């Protein structure tokens, strides 16, 4: 490293320790995706078989993409745009910009859902859950998220929490809060899983979750499992590139990556063991889709002894998971603005907070005022979700795998082995996965997401 480069890196933020990096990255990975989305996808896609396919794809293809992001970030020690430029040359920064834009858009609707979570937490603490009829809870839910103002208020509170943490800096904000909140999250999910697993009648839910029935598996099941695995590891928008860029050279990346992916999978499995046994124990429908958390679970809490307490713990769990992920949607933009534009962290963070809040307003209204305003059958919220999770994230993941697998192969190999100092027996396999397997799988997701493949909705 040249002296100028050394000074540049020293002036950037950096993690205080390997553990801090792992917890911050796990904080990014573990989010609404694990606790809200994964259990309902499992419920909709037949249970155990979906779980197995999900885990298989997570620990082969998706983990390779995650390692690629960390490697690119740390090799360049720059924000995502700068990192792509340093490793790939002129064309690649486009994907850095795409990722930063995706971060804005994802955060704008992620924060709306994060806001609902705050509202439910408040309800559990103040009034408890009274109705055990999902239809009635569903009607209340729709009235509440359809209100023109209150969801905006909660969306604003969620954004303020997120930006507040991000403004503390890499070490003093993101790392400090991850170190505090991730153990709390882990404790909460364990307490809730024990409660759920000891409910009379829980065994039907356990069987549904763990006993695979491959008769039900279709191309669409595999597709859903794969895109969930990518989304859950936070790859495709430069968040993990940025987090990797703050890591010191001493830490060996393959081991740290395995930790992050394992924690992510573990929390998803535990969330499944919280939600599905409880849903079965009280005879509700596990395949009710996105409403499972916000409609079915409150009905479950109304039936359960001390349900308000467990409800409060559950929504606190969901909120912690969402905030630590949201912070990682902010950081790529802050890093970019600070390093490439030269503004202060404070200015970048406040500007992003205000812009994302504004962009979230039509998403929040997509469940009320603007529910009937659709384009090609999608609401504003639907479009934001589609453009990012179905397009920008797979494109970003494709770009990073091609960069590592083809363009910067030698550089990546040197980075992942510490210039040959550490053995990484899977290095060749990883490079081939990045060069060939992952890109093909991702192109499949992209085509299917655009509706270009018949039969794989
Ligand atoms: N991984 C997060 C989740 O599971 C979502 C996320 C995606 C966060 C991309 C950051 C970047 O909810």
Short mmCIF file of C-alpha atoms and ligand atoms in Angstrom, two decimals:
data_model
loop_
_atom_site.label_atom_id
_atom_site.label_comp_id
_atom_site.label_asym_id
_atom_site.label_seq_id
_atom_site.Cartn_x
_atom_site.Cartn_y
_atom_site.Cartn_z
CA UNK A 1 0.00 0.00 0.00
CA UNK A 2 1.38 3.44 -0.90
CA UNK A 3 1.69 6.12 1.77
CA UNK A 4 -1.20 8.09 0.29
CA UNK A 5 -3.35 4.97 0.25
CA UNK A 6 -2.38 4.23 3.83
CA UNK A 7 -3.43 7.72 4.92
CA UNK A 8 -6.72 7.39 3.03
CA UNK A 9 -7.54 4.06 4.68
CA UNK A 10 -6.55 5.35 8.12
CA UNK A 11 -8.94 8.27 7.70
CA UNK A 12 -11.90 5.95 7.00
CA UNK A 13 -14.04 4.26 9.59
CA UNK A 14 -13.11 0.75 10.65
CA UNK A 15 -14.48 -1.99 12.88
CA UNK A 16 -12.99 -2.36 16.35
CA UNK A 17 -12.80 -6.15 16.19
CA UNK A 18 -13.60 -9.28 14.20
CA UNK A 19 -16.58 -9.93 16.46
CA UNK A 20 -17.85 -6.40 15.88
CA UNK A 21 -17.69 -6.96 12.13
CA UNK A 22 -19.47 -10.31 12.38
CA UNK A 23 -22.24 -8.92 14.58
CA UNK A 24 -22.73 -5.83 12.40
CA UNK A 25 -22.90 -7.98 9.26
CA UNK A 26 -25.23 -10.45 10.94
CA UNK A 27 -27.28 -7.42 12.00
CA UNK A 28 -27.58 -6.48 8.35
CA UNK A 29 -28.43 -10.01 7.25
CA UNK A 30 -30.94 -10.76 10.01
CA UNK A 31 -33.93 -8.57 9.26
CA UNK A 32 -37.56 -8.52 8.29
CA UNK A 33 -36.44 -11.11 5.74
CA UNK A 34 -35.76 -13.68 8.45
CA UNK A 35 -38.58 -13.06 10.86
CA UNK A 36 -41.41 -11.74 8.73
CA UNK A 37 -40.73 -13.06 5.23
CA UNK A 38 -39.03 -16.43 5.75
CA UNK A 39 -41.73 -18.03 7.97
CA UNK A 40 -44.56 -17.01 5.68
CA UNK A 41 -42.68 -18.16 2.58
CA UNK A 42 -42.10 -21.49 4.31
CA UNK A 43 -45.79 -21.62 5.18
CA UNK A 44 -46.80 -20.85 1.60
CA UNK A 45 -44.31 -23.24 0.03
CA UNK A 46 -45.14 -26.39 1.93
CA UNK A 47 -42.77 -26.32 4.92
CA UNK A 48 -39.79 -28.68 5.35
CA UNK A 49 -38.85 -29.12 1.70
CA UNK A 50 -38.65 -25.34 1.28
CA UNK A 51 -36.46 -25.10 4.37
CA UNK A 52 -33.99 -27.68 3.04
CA UNK A 53 -33.75 -26.12 -0.41
CA UNK A 54 -33.32 -22.70 1.18
CA UNK A 55 -30.48 -23.90 3.41
CA UNK A 56 -28.77 -25.74 0.55
CA UNK A 57 -28.81 -22.62 -1.66
CA UNK A 58 -27.82 -20.33 1.19
CA UNK A 59 -24.70 -22.34 2.02
CA UNK A 60 -23.55 -22.83 -1.58
CA UNK A 61 -24.47 -20.05 -3.98
CA UNK A 62 -25.61 -17.20 -1.71
CA UNK A 63 -22.68 -17.55 0.70
CA UNK A 64 -20.30 -17.36 -2.28
CA UNK A 65 -21.85 -14.07 -3.31
CA UNK A 66 -21.52 -12.79 0.26
CA UNK A 67 -17.84 -13.70 0.35
CA UNK A 68 -17.38 -11.98 -3.01
CA UNK A 69 -18.86 -8.74 -1.61
CA UNK A 70 -16.65 -8.82 1.49
CA UNK A 71 -13.58 -9.57 -0.63
CA UNK A 72 -14.21 -6.72 -3.07
CA UNK A 73 -14.86 -4.28 -0.24
CA UNK A 74 -11.77 -5.18 1.72
CA UNK A 75 -9.50 -5.42 -1.30
CA UNK A 76 -10.37 -1.84 -2.25
CA UNK A 77 -11.08 -0.34 1.20
CA UNK A 78 -13.43 2.07 -0.46
CA UNK A 79 -17.15 2.72 -0.75
CA UNK A 80 -18.98 0.48 -3.24
CA UNK A 81 -18.62 2.86 -6.20
CA UNK A 82 -14.92 3.35 -5.54
CA UNK A 83 -14.40 -0.35 -4.93
CA UNK A 84 -15.98 -1.34 -8.23
CA UNK A 85 -13.85 1.28 -9.99
CA UNK A 86 -10.66 0.09 -8.29
CA UNK A 87 -11.22 -3.56 -9.12
CA UNK A 88 -13.22 -3.51 -12.31
CA UNK A 89 -12.33 -0.31 -14.13
CA UNK A 90 -14.52 2.22 -15.81
CA UNK A 91 -17.82 0.46 -16.42
CA UNK A 92 -18.28 -1.15 -13.05
CA UNK A 93 -19.07 1.87 -10.87
CA UNK A 94 -22.48 1.82 -12.59
CA UNK A 95 -23.32 -1.13 -10.39
CA UNK A 96 -22.15 0.74 -7.32
CA UNK A 97 -24.59 3.54 -8.18
CA UNK A 98 -27.34 1.04 -8.89
CA UNK A 99 -26.78 -0.50 -5.48
CA UNK A 100 -26.89 2.85 -3.71
CA UNK A 101 -30.12 3.72 -5.50
CA UNK A 102 -31.53 0.32 -4.55
CA UNK A 103 -30.62 1.05 -0.93
CA UNK A 104 -32.75 4.22 -1.02
CA UNK A 105 -35.71 2.44 -2.51
CA UNK A 106 -35.55 -0.66 -0.32
CA UNK A 107 -35.19 1.45 2.80
CA UNK A 108 -38.20 3.57 1.82
CA UNK A 109 -40.58 0.62 2.00
CA UNK A 110 -38.61 -1.36 4.60
CA UNK A 111 -39.09 1.61 6.91
CA UNK A 112 -42.85 1.63 6.34
CA UNK A 113 -43.03 -1.99 7.49
CA UNK A 114 -40.58 -1.20 10.31
CA UNK A 115 -43.06 1.52 11.32
CA UNK A 116 -45.95 -0.98 11.52
CA UNK A 117 -43.73 -3.00 13.84
CA UNK A 118 -43.35 -0.03 16.18
CA UNK A 119 -47.12 0.44 16.15
CA UNK A 120 -47.65 -3.21 17.10
CA UNK A 121 -45.04 -3.04 19.83
CA UNK A 122 -46.84 -0.04 21.24
CA UNK A 123 -50.16 -1.85 21.06
CA UNK A 124 -48.76 -4.91 22.87
CA UNK A 125 -47.43 -2.68 25.63
CA UNK A 126 -50.47 -0.45 25.96
CA UNK A 127 -53.54 -2.51 25.16
CA UNK A 128 -52.50 -6.09 24.42
CA UNK A 129 -54.08 -8.22 21.70
CA UNK A 130 -57.78 -8.80 22.15
CA UNK A 131 -59.21 -10.53 19.14
CA UNK A 132 -58.41 -14.12 18.26
CA UNK A 133 -60.29 -14.00 14.97
CA UNK A 134 -57.82 -13.46 12.09
CA UNK A 135 -60.57 -11.93 9.95
CA UNK A 136 -61.26 -9.30 12.62
CA UNK A 137 -57.54 -8.70 13.24
CA UNK A 138 -57.05 -8.44 9.50
CA UNK A 139 -59.76 -5.80 9.22
CA UNK A 140 -58.20 -3.77 12.06
CA UNK A 141 -54.76 -4.14 10.45
CA UNK A 142 -56.04 -2.86 7.13
CA UNK A 143 -57.78 0.09 8.71
CA UNK A 144 -54.63 1.01 10.60
CA UNK A 145 -52.16 0.76 7.73
CA UNK A 146 -54.69 2.51 5.51
CA UNK A 147 -54.81 5.61 7.72
CA UNK A 148 -53.33 8.62 5.90
CA UNK A 149 -51.20 9.91 8.79
CA UNK A 150 -50.33 7.48 11.58
CA UNK A 151 -48.27 5.07 9.40
CA UNK A 152 -46.23 8.11 8.28
CA UNK A 153 -45.55 8.99 11.87
CA UNK A 154 -44.25 5.51 12.65
CA UNK A 155 -42.28 5.44 9.39
CA UNK A 156 -40.66 8.71 10.52
CA UNK A 157 -39.80 7.26 13.93
CA UNK A 158 -38.22 4.21 12.31
CA UNK A 159 -36.15 6.41 9.96
CA UNK A 160 -35.03 8.59 12.87
CA UNK A 161 -33.83 5.52 14.81
CA UNK A 162 -31.97 4.23 11.75
CA UNK A 163 -30.26 7.49 10.87
CA UNK A 164 -29.49 8.11 14.55
CA UNK A 165 -27.48 4.88 14.70
CA UNK A 166 -25.78 5.49 11.35
CA UNK A 167 -24.68 8.99 12.37
CA UNK A 168 -22.76 7.51 15.28
CA UNK A 169 -20.24 6.20 12.76
CA UNK A 170 -18.95 2.78 11.83
CA UNK A 171 -17.55 1.92 15.21
CA UNK A 172 -19.40 4.26 17.57
CA UNK A 173 -22.79 3.73 15.88
CA UNK A 174 -23.19 0.59 13.81
CA UNK A 175 -20.76 -1.64 15.69
CA UNK A 176 -21.70 -0.43 19.15
CA UNK A 177 -25.44 -0.93 18.58
CA UNK A 178 -24.95 -4.29 16.87
CA UNK A 179 -22.89 -5.53 19.80
CA UNK A 180 -25.65 -4.51 22.15
CA UNK A 181 -28.71 -5.46 20.11
CA UNK A 182 -27.70 -8.73 18.45
CA UNK A 183 -27.31 -10.63 21.74
CA UNK A 184 -30.67 -9.20 22.85
CA UNK A 185 -32.21 -10.38 19.59
CA UNK A 186 -30.75 -13.82 20.09
CA UNK A 187 -32.08 -14.05 23.63
CA UNK A 188 -35.54 -12.92 22.53
CA UNK A 189 -35.81 -15.44 19.74
CA UNK A 190 -34.77 -18.27 22.07
CA UNK A 191 -37.32 -17.28 24.75
CA UNK A 192 -40.05 -17.04 22.13
CA UNK A 193 -39.11 -20.36 20.50
CA UNK A 194 -39.25 -22.12 23.88
CA UNK A 195 -42.67 -20.57 24.54
CA UNK A 196 -43.96 -21.61 21.15
CA UNK A 197 -42.50 -25.14 21.21
CA UNK A 198 -44.05 -25.89 24.61
CA UNK A 199 -47.57 -24.89 23.60
CA UNK A 200 -50.00 -27.83 23.57
CA UNK A 201 -50.40 -28.83 19.93
CA UNK A 202 -47.10 -27.33 18.80
CA UNK A 203 -45.90 -30.62 17.34
CA UNK A 204 -48.00 -30.27 14.18
CA UNK A 205 -46.16 -27.05 13.41
CA UNK A 206 -42.78 -28.62 14.12
CA UNK A 207 -43.58 -31.51 11.81
CA UNK A 208 -44.72 -29.10 9.09
CA UNK A 209 -41.52 -27.06 9.40
CA UNK A 210 -39.03 -29.90 9.67
CA UNK A 211 -40.44 -32.88 7.78
CA UNK A 212 -39.77 -32.35 4.08
CA UNK A 213 -42.32 -33.36 1.47
CA UNK A 214 -40.60 -33.04 -1.88
CA UNK A 215 -43.80 -33.95 -3.72
CA UNK A 216 -44.87 -30.32 -3.48
CA UNK A 217 -41.65 -28.81 -4.87
CA UNK A 218 -41.82 -26.93 -8.18
CA UNK A 219 -39.51 -24.56 -10.02
CA UNK A 220 -41.30 -21.72 -8.27
CA UNK A 221 -40.39 -23.17 -4.87
CA UNK A 222 -36.69 -23.28 -5.75
CA UNK A 223 -36.87 -19.79 -7.19
CA UNK A 224 -38.53 -18.39 -4.06
CA UNK A 225 -35.95 -20.11 -1.86
CA UNK A 226 -33.04 -18.76 -3.90
CA UNK A 227 -34.17 -15.14 -4.02
CA UNK A 228 -34.94 -15.30 -0.31
CA UNK A 229 -31.40 -16.62 0.35
CA UNK A 230 -29.86 -13.69 -1.55
CA UNK A 231 -32.11 -11.09 0.04
CA UNK A 232 -31.50 -12.52 3.48
CA UNK A 233 -27.71 -12.27 3.17
CA UNK A 234 -28.10 -8.60 2.11
CA UNK A 235 -26.17 -9.09 -1.12
CA UNK A 236 -26.64 -7.25 -4.39
CA UNK A 237 -26.60 -3.60 -3.32
CA UNK A 238 -23.15 -2.95 -1.94
CA UNK A 239 -24.03 -3.08 1.76
CA UNK A 240 -21.69 -5.99 2.38
CA UNK A 241 -19.03 -4.45 0.10
CA UNK A 242 -19.15 -1.38 2.32
CA UNK A 243 -19.09 -3.41 5.56
CA UNK A 244 -16.16 -5.48 4.23
CA UNK A 245 -14.29 -2.29 3.36
CA UNK A 246 -14.06 -1.37 7.08
CA UNK A 247 -12.41 -4.65 8.05
CA UNK A 248 -8.72 -5.01 8.83
CA UNK A 249 -6.41 -7.19 6.78
CA UNK A 250 -5.75 -9.57 9.69
CA UNK A 251 -9.21 -11.11 9.69
CA UNK A 252 -9.63 -14.15 7.46
CA UNK A 253 -12.73 -13.64 5.40
CA UNK A 254 -13.96 -17.20 4.70
CA UNK A 255 -14.40 -17.98 8.39
CA UNK A 256 -16.08 -14.67 9.17
CA UNK A 257 -18.39 -15.13 6.18
CA UNK A 258 -19.37 -18.59 7.38
CA UNK A 259 -20.27 -17.08 10.76
CA UNK A 260 -22.49 -14.42 9.24
CA UNK A 261 -24.32 -16.89 7.00
CA UNK A 262 -24.73 -19.38 9.85
CA UNK A 263 -26.14 -16.79 12.23
CA UNK A 264 -28.52 -15.64 9.52
CA UNK A 265 -29.73 -19.19 8.84
CA UNK A 266 -29.98 -19.98 12.54
CA UNK A 267 -32.17 -16.95 13.26
CA UNK A 268 -34.40 -17.75 10.28
CA UNK A 269 -34.83 -21.33 11.55
CA UNK A 270 -35.56 -20.12 15.08
CA UNK A 271 -38.06 -17.60 13.74
CA UNK A 272 -39.75 -20.49 11.93
CA UNK A 273 -39.86 -22.36 15.24
CA UNK A 274 -41.41 -19.33 16.94
CA UNK A 275 -44.11 -18.71 14.40
CA UNK A 276 -45.17 -22.00 12.83
CA UNK A 277 -45.73 -24.11 16.00
CA UNK A 278 -47.77 -21.27 17.54
CA UNK A 279 -49.83 -20.86 14.39
CA UNK A 280 -50.56 -24.61 14.29
CA UNK A 281 -51.19 -24.87 18.05
CA UNK A 282 -54.09 -22.45 17.76
CA UNK A 283 -55.35 -23.90 14.49
CA UNK A 284 -54.57 -20.99 12.17
CA UNK A 285 -53.58 -21.18 8.52
CA UNK A 286 -49.78 -21.14 7.95
CA UNK A 287 -50.13 -20.22 4.28
CA UNK A 288 -51.80 -16.85 4.79
CA UNK A 289 -48.86 -15.03 3.18
CA UNK A 290 -47.42 -11.63 4.18
CA UNK A 291 -50.16 -11.15 6.77
CA UNK A 292 -48.87 -14.05 8.85
CA UNK A 293 -46.90 -11.80 11.21
CA UNK A 294 -49.23 -8.84 11.43
CA UNK A 295 -52.61 -10.57 11.23
CA UNK A 296 -52.27 -14.20 12.27
CA UNK A 297 -49.78 -13.71 15.10
CA UNK A 298 -51.77 -11.06 16.99
CA UNK A 299 -54.67 -13.53 16.95
CA UNK A 300 -52.29 -16.18 18.31
CA UNK A 301 -51.12 -13.78 21.05
CA UNK A 302 -54.74 -13.08 21.99
CA UNK A 303 -55.26 -16.81 22.65
CA UNK A 304 -51.95 -17.43 24.40
CA UNK A 305 -51.55 -17.03 28.17
CA UNK A 306 -49.56 -13.84 28.83
CA UNK A 307 -49.94 -13.11 25.12
CA UNK A 308 -49.41 -9.36 25.50
CA UNK A 309 -46.00 -10.01 27.05
CA UNK A 310 -44.93 -12.47 24.37
CA UNK A 311 -46.41 -10.19 21.73
CA UNK A 312 -44.33 -7.29 23.01
CA UNK A 313 -41.19 -9.44 23.00
CA UNK A 314 -41.94 -10.62 19.49
CA UNK A 315 -42.44 -7.16 18.02
CA UNK A 316 -39.36 -5.93 19.84
CA UNK A 317 -37.44 -8.77 18.19
CA UNK A 318 -38.80 -7.77 14.81
CA UNK A 319 -37.96 -4.11 15.39
CA UNK A 320 -34.34 -4.84 16.41
CA UNK A 321 -33.87 -7.07 13.39
CA UNK A 322 -35.31 -4.41 11.08
CA UNK A 323 -33.30 -1.47 12.44
CA UNK A 324 -29.90 -3.18 12.26
CA UNK A 325 -30.66 -4.12 8.64
CA UNK A 326 -31.91 -0.65 7.80
CA UNK A 327 -28.62 0.86 8.98
CA UNK A 328 -26.79 -1.23 6.39
CA UNK A 329 -29.06 0.18 3.69
CA UNK A 330 -27.90 3.67 4.68
CA UNK A 331 -24.16 3.09 5.04
CA UNK A 332 -23.30 2.54 1.32
CA UNK A 333 -24.72 5.98 0.50
CA UNK A 334 -22.99 7.69 3.44
CA UNK A 335 -19.66 6.07 2.56
CA UNK A 336 -20.04 7.15 -1.04
CA UNK A 337 -20.96 10.74 -0.26
CA UNK A 338 -18.23 11.14 2.33
CA UNK A 339 -15.47 9.61 0.21
CA UNK A 340 -16.38 10.66 -3.32
CA UNK A 341 -18.25 13.91 -2.83
CA UNK A 342 -16.46 15.10 0.28
CA UNK A 343 -19.50 15.99 2.41
CA UNK A 344 -19.67 15.29 6.10
CA UNK A 345 -21.25 12.15 7.52
CA UNK A 346 -23.86 14.24 9.30
CA UNK A 347 -24.94 15.99 6.11
CA UNK A 348 -25.06 12.74 4.14
CA UNK A 349 -27.06 10.95 6.82
CA UNK A 350 -29.62 13.71 7.32
CA UNK A 351 -30.07 14.16 3.58
CA UNK A 352 -30.65 10.45 3.11
CA UNK A 353 -33.08 10.31 6.02
CA UNK A 354 -35.17 13.13 4.59
CA UNK A 355 -35.18 11.77 1.04
CA UNK A 356 -36.01 8.22 2.09
CA UNK A 357 -38.78 9.47 4.34
CA UNK A 358 -40.31 11.35 1.41
CA UNK A 359 -39.97 8.40 -0.94
CA UNK A 360 -41.64 6.18 1.65
CA UNK A 361 -44.81 8.30 1.78
CA UNK A 362 -46.40 6.93 -1.41
CA UNK A 363 -45.39 3.44 -0.26
CA UNK A 364 -47.17 3.95 3.04
CA UNK A 365 -50.22 5.29 1.19
CA UNK A 366 -50.24 2.24 -1.10
CA UNK A 367 -52.33 0.57 1.60
CA UNK A 368 -54.84 3.42 1.87
CA UNK A 369 -55.15 6.64 -0.14
CA UNK A 370 -53.28 5.24 -3.13
CA UNK A 371 -54.38 1.61 -2.90
CA UNK A 372 -56.33 1.89 -6.15
CA UNK A 373 -53.65 3.76 -8.05
CA UNK A 374 -51.86 0.98 -9.88
CA UNK A 375 -49.70 0.62 -12.93
CA UNK A 376 -49.77 -2.77 -14.65
CA UNK A 377 -51.46 -4.18 -11.55
CA UNK A 378 -48.89 -2.97 -9.03
CA UNK A 379 -49.23 -0.25 -6.42
CA UNK A 380 -46.39 2.17 -5.75
CA UNK A 381 -45.21 -0.11 -2.94
CA UNK A 382 -45.46 -3.09 -5.29
CA UNK A 383 -43.30 -1.31 -7.86
CA UNK A 384 -40.65 -0.31 -5.37
CA UNK A 385 -40.48 -3.88 -4.11
CA UNK A 386 -40.42 -5.31 -7.63
CA UNK A 387 -37.77 -2.95 -9.03
CA UNK A 388 -35.39 -3.69 -6.17
CA UNK A 389 -35.84 -7.26 -4.96
CA UNK A 390 -36.64 -8.70 -8.40
CA UNK A 391 -34.35 -6.50 -10.55
CA UNK A 392 -31.72 -4.34 -8.88
CA UNK A 393 -30.58 -6.87 -6.27
CA UNK A 394 -30.18 -9.81 -8.70
CA UNK A 395 -28.41 -7.46 -11.15
CA UNK A 396 -26.08 -6.26 -8.42
CA UNK A 397 -25.38 -9.83 -7.33
CA UNK A 398 -24.69 -10.78 -10.94
CA UNK A 399 -22.24 -7.90 -11.28
CA UNK A 400 -20.27 -8.79 -8.16
CA UNK A 401 -20.00 -12.47 -9.08
CA UNK A 402 -18.81 -11.67 -12.60
CA UNK A 403 -16.32 -9.15 -11.24
CA UNK A 404 -14.82 -11.71 -8.86
CA UNK A 405 -15.16 -14.74 -11.12
CA UNK A 406 -13.74 -13.15 -14.28
CA UNK A 407 -12.46 -9.59 -14.15
CA UNK A 408 -10.61 -9.43 -10.84
CA UNK A 409 -10.03 -13.14 -10.26
CA UNK A 410 -6.36 -12.89 -9.33
CA UNK A 411 -6.89 -9.91 -7.07
CA UNK A 412 -9.79 -11.66 -5.33
CA UNK A 413 -7.78 -14.83 -4.83
CA UNK A 414 -4.91 -12.86 -3.30
CA UNK A 415 -7.32 -11.00 -1.00
CA UNK A 416 -9.17 -14.08 0.21
CA UNK A 417 -5.95 -15.93 1.06
CA UNK A 418 -4.09 -12.90 2.48
CA UNK A 419 -1.62 -13.03 -0.44
CA UNK A 420 -1.16 -16.74 0.05
CA UNK A 421 -0.54 -16.54 3.80
CA UNK A 422 -3.76 -18.40 4.69
CA UNK A 423 -5.00 -21.63 3.24
CA UNK A 424 -8.50 -21.52 1.78
CA UNK A 425 -9.04 -24.99 0.35
CA UNK A 426 -12.34 -23.99 -1.27
CA UNK A 427 -10.83 -21.02 -3.13
CA UNK A 428 -11.06 -22.60 -6.60
CA UNK A 429 -14.57 -23.88 -5.97
CA UNK A 430 -15.59 -20.43 -4.78
CA UNK A 431 -14.16 -18.74 -7.88
CA UNK A 432 -15.96 -21.18 -10.13
CA UNK A 433 -19.18 -20.66 -8.26
CA UNK A 434 -18.77 -16.91 -8.75
CA UNK A 435 -17.75 -17.26 -12.37
CA UNK A 436 -20.35 -19.74 -13.53
CA UNK A 437 -22.85 -21.29 -11.14
CA UNK A 438 -24.01 -18.14 -9.38
CA UNK A 439 -24.36 -16.02 -12.55
CA UNK A 440 -26.45 -18.71 -14.26
CA UNK A 441 -28.66 -19.12 -11.20
CA UNK A 442 -29.05 -15.36 -10.88
CA UNK A 443 -29.95 -14.91 -14.55
CA UNK A 444 -32.63 -17.51 -13.97
CA UNK A 445 -34.03 -15.44 -11.07
CA UNK A 446 -33.95 -12.31 -13.23
CA UNK A 447 -35.77 -13.89 -16.16
CA UNK A 448 -38.34 -15.54 -13.95
CA UNK A 449 -38.87 -12.29 -12.02
CA UNK A 450 -39.62 -10.53 -15.29
CA UNK A 451 -42.11 -13.24 -16.18
CA UNK A 452 -39.99 -14.38 -19.11
CA UNK A 453 -39.90 -18.02 -18.08
CA UNK A 454 -43.18 -19.88 -18.45
CA UNK A 455 -44.43 -21.70 -15.37
CA UNK A 456 -42.07 -20.24 -12.79
CA UNK A 457 -44.14 -17.39 -11.32
N1 LIG B 1 -31.08 -8.96 4.75
C1 LIG B 1 -32.13 -8.07 5.15
C2 LIG B 1 -33.31 -8.90 5.64
O1 LIG B 1 -33.25 -10.09 5.68
C3 LIG B 1 -32.57 -7.17 4.03
C4 LIG B 1 -31.48 -6.42 3.37
C5 LIG B 1 -31.25 -6.57 2.01
C6 LIG B 1 -30.69 -5.53 4.08
C7 LIG B 1 -30.22 -5.90 1.38
C8 LIG B 1 -29.65 -4.86 3.46
C9 LIG B 1 -29.41 -5.04 2.13
O2 LIG B 1 -34.32 -8.35 6.00
#
